[in-house]
Coordinates of C-alpha atoms in Angstrom, one line a residue:
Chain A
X1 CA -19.8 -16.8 20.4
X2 CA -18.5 -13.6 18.7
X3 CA -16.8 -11.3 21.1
X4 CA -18.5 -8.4 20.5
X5 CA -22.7 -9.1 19.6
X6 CA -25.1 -6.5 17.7
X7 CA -28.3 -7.1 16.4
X8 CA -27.4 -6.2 12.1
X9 CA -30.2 -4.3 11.6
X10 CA -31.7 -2.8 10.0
X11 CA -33.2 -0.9 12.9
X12 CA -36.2 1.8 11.5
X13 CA -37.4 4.7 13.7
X14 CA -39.8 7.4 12.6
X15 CA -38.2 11.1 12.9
X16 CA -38.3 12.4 16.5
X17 CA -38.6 9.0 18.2
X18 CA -36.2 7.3 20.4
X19 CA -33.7 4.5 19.3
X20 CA -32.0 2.0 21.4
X21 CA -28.8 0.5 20.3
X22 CA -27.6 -2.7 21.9
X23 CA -24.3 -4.8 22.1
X24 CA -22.9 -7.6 24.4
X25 CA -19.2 -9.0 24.9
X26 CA -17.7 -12.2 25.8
X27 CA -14.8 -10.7 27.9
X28 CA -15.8 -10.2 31.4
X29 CA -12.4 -8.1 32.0
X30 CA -13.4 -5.3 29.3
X31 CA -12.8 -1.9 30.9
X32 CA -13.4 0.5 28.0
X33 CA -16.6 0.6 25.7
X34 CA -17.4 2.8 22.8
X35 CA -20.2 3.8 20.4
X36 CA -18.7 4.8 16.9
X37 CA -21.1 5.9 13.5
X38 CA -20.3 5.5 10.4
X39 CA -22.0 7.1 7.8
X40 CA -22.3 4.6 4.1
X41 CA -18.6 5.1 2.4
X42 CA -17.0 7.3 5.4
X43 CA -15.0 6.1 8.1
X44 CA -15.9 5.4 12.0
X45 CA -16.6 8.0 14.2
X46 CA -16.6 8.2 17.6
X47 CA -19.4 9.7 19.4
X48 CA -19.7 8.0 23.3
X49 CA -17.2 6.0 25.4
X50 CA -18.2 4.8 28.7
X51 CA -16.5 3.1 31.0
X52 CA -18.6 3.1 34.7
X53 CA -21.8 1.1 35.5
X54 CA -24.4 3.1 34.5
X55 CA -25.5 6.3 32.1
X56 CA -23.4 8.8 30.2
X57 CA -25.6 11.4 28.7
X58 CA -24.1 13.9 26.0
X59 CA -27.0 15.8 24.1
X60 CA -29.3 13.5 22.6
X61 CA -27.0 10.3 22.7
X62 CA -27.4 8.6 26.1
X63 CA -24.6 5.4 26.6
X64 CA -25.5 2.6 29.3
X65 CA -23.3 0.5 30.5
X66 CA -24.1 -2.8 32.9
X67 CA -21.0 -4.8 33.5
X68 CA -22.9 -7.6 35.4
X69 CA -24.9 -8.4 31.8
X70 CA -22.1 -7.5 29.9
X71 CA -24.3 -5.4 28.2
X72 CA -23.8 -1.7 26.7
X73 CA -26.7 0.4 25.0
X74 CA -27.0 3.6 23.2
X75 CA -29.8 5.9 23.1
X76 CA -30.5 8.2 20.8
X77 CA -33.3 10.7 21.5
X78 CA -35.4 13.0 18.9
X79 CA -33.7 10.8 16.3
X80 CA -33.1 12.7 12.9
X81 CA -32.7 11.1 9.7
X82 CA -29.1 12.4 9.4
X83 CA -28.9 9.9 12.8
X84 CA -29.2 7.1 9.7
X85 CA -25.6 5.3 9.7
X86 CA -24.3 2.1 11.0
X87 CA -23.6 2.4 14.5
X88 CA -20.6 0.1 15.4
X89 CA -20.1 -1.0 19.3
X90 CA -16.7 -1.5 20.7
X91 CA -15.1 -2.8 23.4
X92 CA -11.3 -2.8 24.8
X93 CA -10.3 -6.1 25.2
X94 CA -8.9 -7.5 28.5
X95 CA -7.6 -5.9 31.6
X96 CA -4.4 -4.9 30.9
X97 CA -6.6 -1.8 28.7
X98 CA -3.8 -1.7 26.0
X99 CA -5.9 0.3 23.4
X100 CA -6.9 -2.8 21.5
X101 CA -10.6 -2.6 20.3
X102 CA -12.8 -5.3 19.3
X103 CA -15.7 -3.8 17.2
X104 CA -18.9 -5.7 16.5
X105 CA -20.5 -6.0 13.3
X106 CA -22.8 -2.7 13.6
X107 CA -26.5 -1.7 13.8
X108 CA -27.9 0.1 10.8
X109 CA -30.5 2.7 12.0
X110 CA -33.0 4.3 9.5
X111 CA -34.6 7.5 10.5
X112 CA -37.5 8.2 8.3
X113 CA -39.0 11.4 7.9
Chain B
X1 CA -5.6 20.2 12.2
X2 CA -5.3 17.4 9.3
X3 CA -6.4 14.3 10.6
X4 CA -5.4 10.9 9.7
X5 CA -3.6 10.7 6.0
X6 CA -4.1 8.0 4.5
X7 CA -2.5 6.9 0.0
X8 CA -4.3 5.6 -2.4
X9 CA -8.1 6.1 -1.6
X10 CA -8.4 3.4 -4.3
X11 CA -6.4 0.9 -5.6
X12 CA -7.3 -1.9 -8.0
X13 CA -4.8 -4.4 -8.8
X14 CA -4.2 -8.3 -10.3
X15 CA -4.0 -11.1 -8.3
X16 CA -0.3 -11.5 -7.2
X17 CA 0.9 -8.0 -7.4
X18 CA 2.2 -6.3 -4.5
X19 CA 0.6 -3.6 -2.6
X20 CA 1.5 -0.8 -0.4
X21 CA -0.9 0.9 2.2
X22 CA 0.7 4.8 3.4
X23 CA -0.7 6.2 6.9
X24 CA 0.7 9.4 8.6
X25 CA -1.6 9.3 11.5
X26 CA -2.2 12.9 13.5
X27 CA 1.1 15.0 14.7
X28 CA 1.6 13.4 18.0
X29 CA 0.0 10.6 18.4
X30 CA 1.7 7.8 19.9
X31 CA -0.3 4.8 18.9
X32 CA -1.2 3.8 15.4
X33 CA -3.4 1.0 14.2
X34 CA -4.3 -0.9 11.0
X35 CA -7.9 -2.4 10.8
X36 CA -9.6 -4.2 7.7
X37 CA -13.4 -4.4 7.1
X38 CA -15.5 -6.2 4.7
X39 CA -19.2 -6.8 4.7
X40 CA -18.5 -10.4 6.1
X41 CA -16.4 -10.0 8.9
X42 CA -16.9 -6.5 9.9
X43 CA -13.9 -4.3 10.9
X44 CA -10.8 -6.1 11.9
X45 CA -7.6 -4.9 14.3
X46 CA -4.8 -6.4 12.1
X47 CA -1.9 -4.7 14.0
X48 CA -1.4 -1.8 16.0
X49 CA 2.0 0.3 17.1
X50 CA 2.8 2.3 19.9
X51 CA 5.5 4.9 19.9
X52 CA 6.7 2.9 16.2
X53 CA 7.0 -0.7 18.2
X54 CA 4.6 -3.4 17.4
X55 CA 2.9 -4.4 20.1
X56 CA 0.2 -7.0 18.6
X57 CA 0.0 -8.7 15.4
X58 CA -2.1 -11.3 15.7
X59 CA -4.8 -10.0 13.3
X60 CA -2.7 -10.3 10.5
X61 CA -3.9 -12.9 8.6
X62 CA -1.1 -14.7 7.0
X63 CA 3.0 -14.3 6.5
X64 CA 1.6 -12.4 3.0
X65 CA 0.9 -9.2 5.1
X66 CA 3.2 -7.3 6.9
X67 CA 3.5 -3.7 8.7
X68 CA 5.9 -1.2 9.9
X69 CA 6.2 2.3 11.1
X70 CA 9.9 3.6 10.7
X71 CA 9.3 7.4 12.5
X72 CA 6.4 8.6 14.4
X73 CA 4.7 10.2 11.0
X74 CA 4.6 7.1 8.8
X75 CA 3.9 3.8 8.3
X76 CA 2.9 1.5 5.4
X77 CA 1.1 -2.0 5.2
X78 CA 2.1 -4.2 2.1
X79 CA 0.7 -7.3 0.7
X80 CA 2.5 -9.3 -1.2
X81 CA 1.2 -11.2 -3.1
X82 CA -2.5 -10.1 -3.0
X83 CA -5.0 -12.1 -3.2
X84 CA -9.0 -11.4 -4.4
X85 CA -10.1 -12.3 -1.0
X86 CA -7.9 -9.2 0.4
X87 CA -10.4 -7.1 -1.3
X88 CA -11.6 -4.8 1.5
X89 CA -11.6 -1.2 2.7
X90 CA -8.3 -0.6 4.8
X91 CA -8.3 1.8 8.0
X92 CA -5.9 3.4 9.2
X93 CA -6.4 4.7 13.0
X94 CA -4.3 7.1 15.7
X95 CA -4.6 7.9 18.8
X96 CA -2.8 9.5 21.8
X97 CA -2.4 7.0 24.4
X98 CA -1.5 9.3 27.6
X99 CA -0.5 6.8 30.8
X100 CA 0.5 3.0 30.8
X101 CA -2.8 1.8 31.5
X102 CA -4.1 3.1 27.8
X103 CA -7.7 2.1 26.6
X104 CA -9.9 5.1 26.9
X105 CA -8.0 7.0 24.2
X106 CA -10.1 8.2 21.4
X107 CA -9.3 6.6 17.8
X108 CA -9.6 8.6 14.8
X109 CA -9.7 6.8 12.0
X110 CA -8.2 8.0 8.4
X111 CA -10.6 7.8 5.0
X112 CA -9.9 4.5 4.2
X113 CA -8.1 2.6 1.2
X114 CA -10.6 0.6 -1.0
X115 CA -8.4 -2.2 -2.3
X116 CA -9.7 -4.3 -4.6
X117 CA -7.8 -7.4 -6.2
X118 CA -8.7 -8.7 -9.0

């Protein structure tokens, strides 16, 4: 079982609707999680970190977090087609929250106009 | 504010040769991380420093990689001898770590050198 799960992709929306972003980890002591995008030949970019049960909302992104399902989502709302990019989960790995990140393997979202 | 500086964007070199990574991650920040990515495995942590000490290593793959980072502005990954397999896109990543605890810092990651080994 890889540490950090996504579903590759790729995931197509139609401009304007909502897309949902999912990940699970192995590591039950995981404290930190964090969506980063990366845009085709750029670099990751962070754009949510969550770290309480629940939902973080920051303009049209929306993270959820459920510790119990060691599960984390992202939502992304009115989806544009500059939204398209791989959209890489990550989680800090073990209690001791030392910075190190485990990414997964991404999502690739399509927005089409 | 320049972000994360990362030399060459590009280098393409023979199986064998040695190669040298630069990073000068953002003016004060105190941790600094190397990752590799390819389509297979996705973006690796190879290493990561905090204020210039190595603190885990255990993503480095083999004894043919190594990393330091003499001062707080620099620090270079070298393979040696490279290998095609080491072909990849290599990240460089800072971040300010502010109590002992760490892990909700931000990461910002440099542009990325695209190594490829022939």
């Amino acid at each position: 079982q890889k540490e950090v799960e996504q579903n590759s992709g790729p995931l197509s929306v139609p401009e304007g609707a909502i897309a949902s972003l999912n990940c699970t980890y192995s590591d039950r002591g995981s404290q930190s999680f964090f969506w980063y995008r990366q845009y085709s030949g750029k670099s990751p970019e962070l754009i949510m970190s969550i770290y309480s049960n629940g939902d973080k909302e920051d303009g049209r992104f929306t993270a959820q977090l459920n510790k119990a399902s060691q599960y984390v989502s992202l939502l992304i709302r009115d989806s544009q087609p500059s939204d398209s990019a791989t959209y890489l989960c990550a989680v800090n790995k073990g209690t001791s929250n030392t910075g190190k990140l485990i990414f997964g393997q991404g999502t690739t979202l399509q927005v089409k106009p | 504010d320049a972000g994360v500086i990362q030399s060459p964007r590009h280098e393409v070199t023979e199986m064998g040769q040695e190669v040298t990574l630069r990073c000068k991650p953002i003016s004060g920040h105190n941790s600094l991380f190397w990752y590799r990515q390819t389509m297979m495995r996705g973006l690796e942590l190879l290493i990561y420093f905090n204020n210039n000490v190595p603190i885990d290593d255990s993503g480095m793959p083999e004894d043919r990689f190594s990393a330091k980072m003499p001062n707080a502005s620099f620090s270079t990954l070298k393979i040696q001898p490279s290998e095609p397999r080491d072909s990849a896109v290599y990240f460089c990543a800072s971040s300010l770590r502010m109590d002992i605890a760490g892990g909700k810092e931000t990461q910002y990651f440099g542009p990325g050198t695209r190594l490829l080994v022939l």
